[in-house]
PDB file of C-alpha atoms in Angstrom:
ATOM      1  CA  UNK A 125      80.983  90.157-107.008  1.00 47.00           C
ATOM      2  CA  UNK A 126      81.801  92.193-110.258  1.00 50.00           C
ATOM      3  CA  UNK A 127      85.633  91.607-109.190  1.00 50.00           C
ATOM      4  CA  UNK A 128      85.190  88.096-108.837  1.00 46.00           C
ATOM      5  CA  UNK A 129      83.589  87.761-112.026  1.00 39.00           C
ATOM      6  CA  UNK A 130      86.227  89.895-113.820  1.00 44.00           C
ATOM      7  CA  UNK A 131      88.955  87.894-112.185  1.00 44.00           C
ATOM      8  CA  UNK A 132      87.422  84.536-113.464  1.00 44.00           C
ATOM      9  CA  UNK A 133      87.078  85.905-117.062  1.00 41.00           C
ATOM     10  CA  UNK A 134      90.658  87.014-117.001  1.00 41.00           C
ATOM     11  CA  UNK A 135      91.740  83.669-115.547  1.00 38.00           C
ATOM     12  CA  UNK A 136      89.866  82.054-118.277  1.00 42.00           C
ATOM     13  CA  UNK A 137      91.347  84.187-121.025  1.00 39.00           C
ATOM     14  CA  UNK A 138      94.682  83.592-120.095  1.00 40.00           C
ATOM     15  CA  UNK A 139      94.178  79.910-119.613  1.00 38.00           C
ATOM     16  CA  UNK A 140      92.618  79.784-123.065  1.00 41.00           C
ATOM     17  CA  UNK A 141      95.506  81.470-124.648  1.00 36.00           C
ATOM     18  CA  UNK A 142      97.928  79.224-123.036  1.00 38.00           C
ATOM     19  CA  UNK A 143      96.097  76.005-123.881  1.00 42.00           C
ATOM     20  CA  UNK A 144      96.542  76.959-127.491  1.00 43.00           C
ATOM     21  CA  UNK A 145      99.665  78.206-127.622  1.00 40.00           C
ATOM     22  CA  UNK A 146     101.392  74.730-128.016  1.00 43.00           C
ATOM     23  CA  UNK A 147      99.880  74.502-131.399  1.00 45.00           C
ATOM     24  CA  UNK A 148     100.877  78.061-132.494  1.00 42.00           C
ATOM     25  CA  UNK A 149     103.988  78.186-134.365  1.00 42.00           C
ATOM     26  CA  UNK A 150     106.287  80.927-135.547  1.00 43.00           C
ATOM     27  CA  UNK A 151     104.656  80.995-138.651  1.00 43.00           C
ATOM     28  CA  UNK A 152     101.772  82.906-137.445  1.00 48.00           C
ATOM     29  CA  UNK A 153     104.158  85.439-135.541  1.00 48.00           C
ATOM     30  CA  UNK A 154     106.539  85.965-138.525  1.00 65.00           C
ATOM     31  CA  UNK A 155     106.303  86.747-142.150  1.00 86.00           C
ATOM     32  CA  UNK A 156     106.004  83.628-144.243  1.00 91.00           C
ATOM     33  CA  UNK A 157     108.141  82.940-147.387  1.00 95.00           C
ATOM     34  CA  UNK A 158     106.182  83.260-150.464  1.00 96.00           C
ATOM     35  CA  UNK A 159     106.127  79.483-150.947  1.00 96.00           C
ATOM     36  CA  UNK A 160     104.522  78.944-147.729  1.00 97.00           C
ATOM     37  CA  UNK A 161     102.236  81.871-147.961  1.00 97.00           C
ATOM     38  CA  UNK A 162     100.721  80.256-151.285  1.00 98.00           C
ATOM     39  CA  UNK A 163     100.374  77.129-149.348  1.00 98.00           C
ATOM     40  CA  UNK A 164      98.694  78.898-146.352  1.00 98.00           C
ATOM     41  CA  UNK A 165      96.511  80.398-148.909  1.00 98.00           C
ATOM     42  CA  UNK A 166      95.517  76.855-150.387  1.00 98.00           C
ATOM     43  CA  UNK A 167      95.042  75.166-146.976  1.00 98.00           C
ATOM     44  CA  UNK A 168      92.827  78.180-145.849  1.00 97.00           C
ATOM     45  CA  UNK A 169      90.461  77.682-148.806  1.00 97.00           C
ATOM     46  CA  UNK A 170      90.588  73.896-149.399  1.00 96.00           C
ATOM     47  CA  UNK A 171      91.904  71.979-146.323  1.00 96.00           C
ATOM     48  CA  UNK A 172      91.157  73.779-143.075  1.00 96.00           C
ATOM     49  CA  UNK A 173      87.610  72.434-142.740  1.00 95.00           C
ATOM     50  CA  UNK A 174      88.929  68.676-142.053  1.00 96.00           C
ATOM     51  CA  UNK A 175      92.505  69.844-140.633  1.00 96.00           C
ATOM     52  CA  UNK A 176      90.872  71.919-137.990  1.00 96.00           C
ATOM     53  CA  UNK A 177      88.497  69.511-136.719  1.00 95.00           C
ATOM     54  CA  UNK A 178      90.391  66.083-137.253  1.00 95.00           C
ATOM     55  CA  UNK A 179      87.543  64.956-139.653  1.00 95.00           C
ATOM     56  CA  UNK A 180      88.092  61.359-140.931  1.00 93.00           C
ATOM     57  CA  UNK A 181      91.407  61.449-138.819  1.00 93.00           C
ATOM     58  CA  UNK A 182      92.890  64.279-140.693  1.00 96.00           C
ATOM     59  CA  UNK A 183      95.800  65.697-138.409  1.00 96.00           C
ATOM     60  CA  UNK A 184      94.784  68.982-136.570  1.00 97.00           C
ATOM     61  CA  UNK A 185      97.100  71.987-138.129  1.00 97.00           C
ATOM     62  CA  UNK A 186     100.026  72.651-135.737  1.00 96.00           C
ATOM     63  CA  UNK A 187      99.103  69.758-133.516  1.00 96.00           C
ATOM     64  CA  UNK A 188     102.547  68.334-132.848  1.00 96.00           C
ATOM     65  CA  UNK A 189     101.275  65.019-131.568  1.00 96.00           C
ATOM     66  CA  UNK A 190      99.068  64.206-134.558  1.00 96.00           C
ATOM     67  CA  UNK A 191     101.741  65.217-137.118  1.00 96.00           C
ATOM     68  CA  UNK A 192     104.514  63.518-135.705  1.00 93.00           C
ATOM     69  CA  UNK A 193     104.375  59.950-137.044  1.00 93.00           C
ATOM     70  CA  UNK A 194     103.100  61.390-140.191  1.00 95.00           C
ATOM     71  CA  UNK A 195     106.109  63.891-140.780  1.00 95.00           C
ATOM     72  CA  UNK A 196     108.590  61.029-139.931  1.00 95.00           C
ATOM     73  CA  UNK A 197     107.362  59.249-143.214  1.00 96.00           C
ATOM     74  CA  UNK A 198     108.737  62.480-145.200  1.00 95.00           C
ATOM     75  CA  UNK A 199     107.363  65.211-147.282  1.00 96.00           C
ATOM     76  CA  UNK A 200     107.038  63.153-150.355  1.00 97.00           C
ATOM     77  CA  UNK A 201     104.965  60.645-148.733  1.00 97.00           C
ATOM     78  CA  UNK A 202     102.644  63.125-147.304  1.00 97.00           C
ATOM     79  CA  UNK A 203     102.330  64.897-150.637  1.00 98.00           C
ATOM     80  CA  UNK A 204     101.461  61.528-152.224  1.00 98.00           C
ATOM     81  CA  UNK A 205      98.879  60.837-149.795  1.00 97.00           C
ATOM     82  CA  UNK A 206      97.328  64.450-150.320  1.00 97.00           C
ATOM     83  CA  UNK A 207      97.431  64.275-154.027  1.00 98.00           C
ATOM     84  CA  UNK A 208      96.266  60.578-154.408  1.00 97.00           C
ATOM     85  CA  UNK A 209      94.022  60.178-151.247  1.00 96.00           C
ATOM     86  CA  UNK A 210      94.891  57.954-148.287  1.00 94.00           C
ATOM     87  CA  UNK A 211      93.053  54.921-146.512  1.00 91.00           C
ATOM     88  CA  UNK A 212      89.785  55.869-148.327  1.00 90.00           C
ATOM     89  CA  UNK A 213      89.813  58.774-145.656  1.00 93.00           C
ATOM     90  CA  UNK A 214      91.593  61.673-147.447  1.00 94.00           C
ATOM     91  CA  UNK A 215      90.215  62.165-150.933  1.00 95.00           C
ATOM     92  CA  UNK A 216      92.608  63.046-153.604  1.00 97.00           C
ATOM     93  CA  UNK A 217      93.526  66.691-153.578  1.00 97.00           C
ATOM     94  CA  UNK A 218      91.116  66.882-150.421  1.00 94.00           C
ATOM     95  CA  UNK A 219      88.281  66.584-153.009  1.00 94.00           C
ATOM     96  CA  UNK A 220      89.408  69.584-155.104  1.00 97.00           C
ATOM     97  CA  UNK A 221      90.590  68.055-158.269  1.00 96.00           C
ATOM     98  CA  UNK A 222      90.938  71.566-159.549  1.00 98.00           C
ATOM     99  CA  UNK A 223      94.073  71.864-157.500  1.00 98.00           C
ATOM    100  CA  UNK A 224      97.469  71.211-159.277  1.00 98.00           C
ATOM    101  CA  UNK A 225      99.926  68.472-157.852  1.00 98.00           C
ATOM    102  CA  UNK A 226     102.292  71.485-157.138  1.00 98.00           C
ATOM    103  CA  UNK A 227      99.630  73.298-155.207  1.00 98.00           C
ATOM    104  CA  UNK A 228      98.866  70.372-153.082  1.00 98.00           C
ATOM    105  CA  UNK A 229     102.745  69.829-152.471  1.00 98.00           C
ATOM    106  CA  UNK A 230     102.713  73.778-151.309  1.00 98.00           C
ATOM    107  CA  UNK A 231      99.846  72.899-149.000  1.00 98.00           C
ATOM    108  CA  UNK A 232     101.539  69.986-147.464  1.00 98.00           C
ATOM    109  CA  UNK A 233     104.802  72.031-146.636  1.00 97.00           C
ATOM    110  CA  UNK A 234     102.743  74.807-145.271  1.00 97.00           C
ATOM    111  CA  UNK A 235     100.999  72.303-142.959  1.00 97.00           C
ATOM    112  CA  UNK A 236     104.507  70.607-141.901  1.00 97.00           C
ATOM    113  CA  UNK A 237     105.798  74.066-141.391  1.00 96.00           C
ATOM    114  CA  UNK A 238     103.252  74.575-138.635  1.00 96.00           C
ATOM    115  CA  UNK A 239     104.736  71.795-136.648  1.00 95.00           C
ATOM    116  CA  UNK A 240     108.478  72.149-137.557  1.00 90.00           C
ATOM    117  CA  UNK A 241     108.827  75.783-138.355  1.00 78.00           C
ATOM    118  CA  UNK A 242     110.102  77.511-141.296  1.00 51.00           C
TER     119      UNK A 242
END
């Protein structure tokens, strides 16, 4: 019985790892550039709540399907939406008006890099 339970747990662990792998990018496996590292820090401290749970339609970090059409608009449009807010759902600067425009741009570059790679 223990062997069966252990086997099931092992399969679930492997399945969970594989299920998450299409959202994982090389950025988590390699060292980030200083610019992307700063962007990651900003994302981790300001953006991750909405962008990890798709709150108000926020594209989930690393999800190629959710980011695809957005990325096609270009980094400048995405940065503008993040800085100034978008569609009444994304507040300006994610609600943290203490962030500079350049910091928001770094966060956007980092989020895009999760889909496109460095």
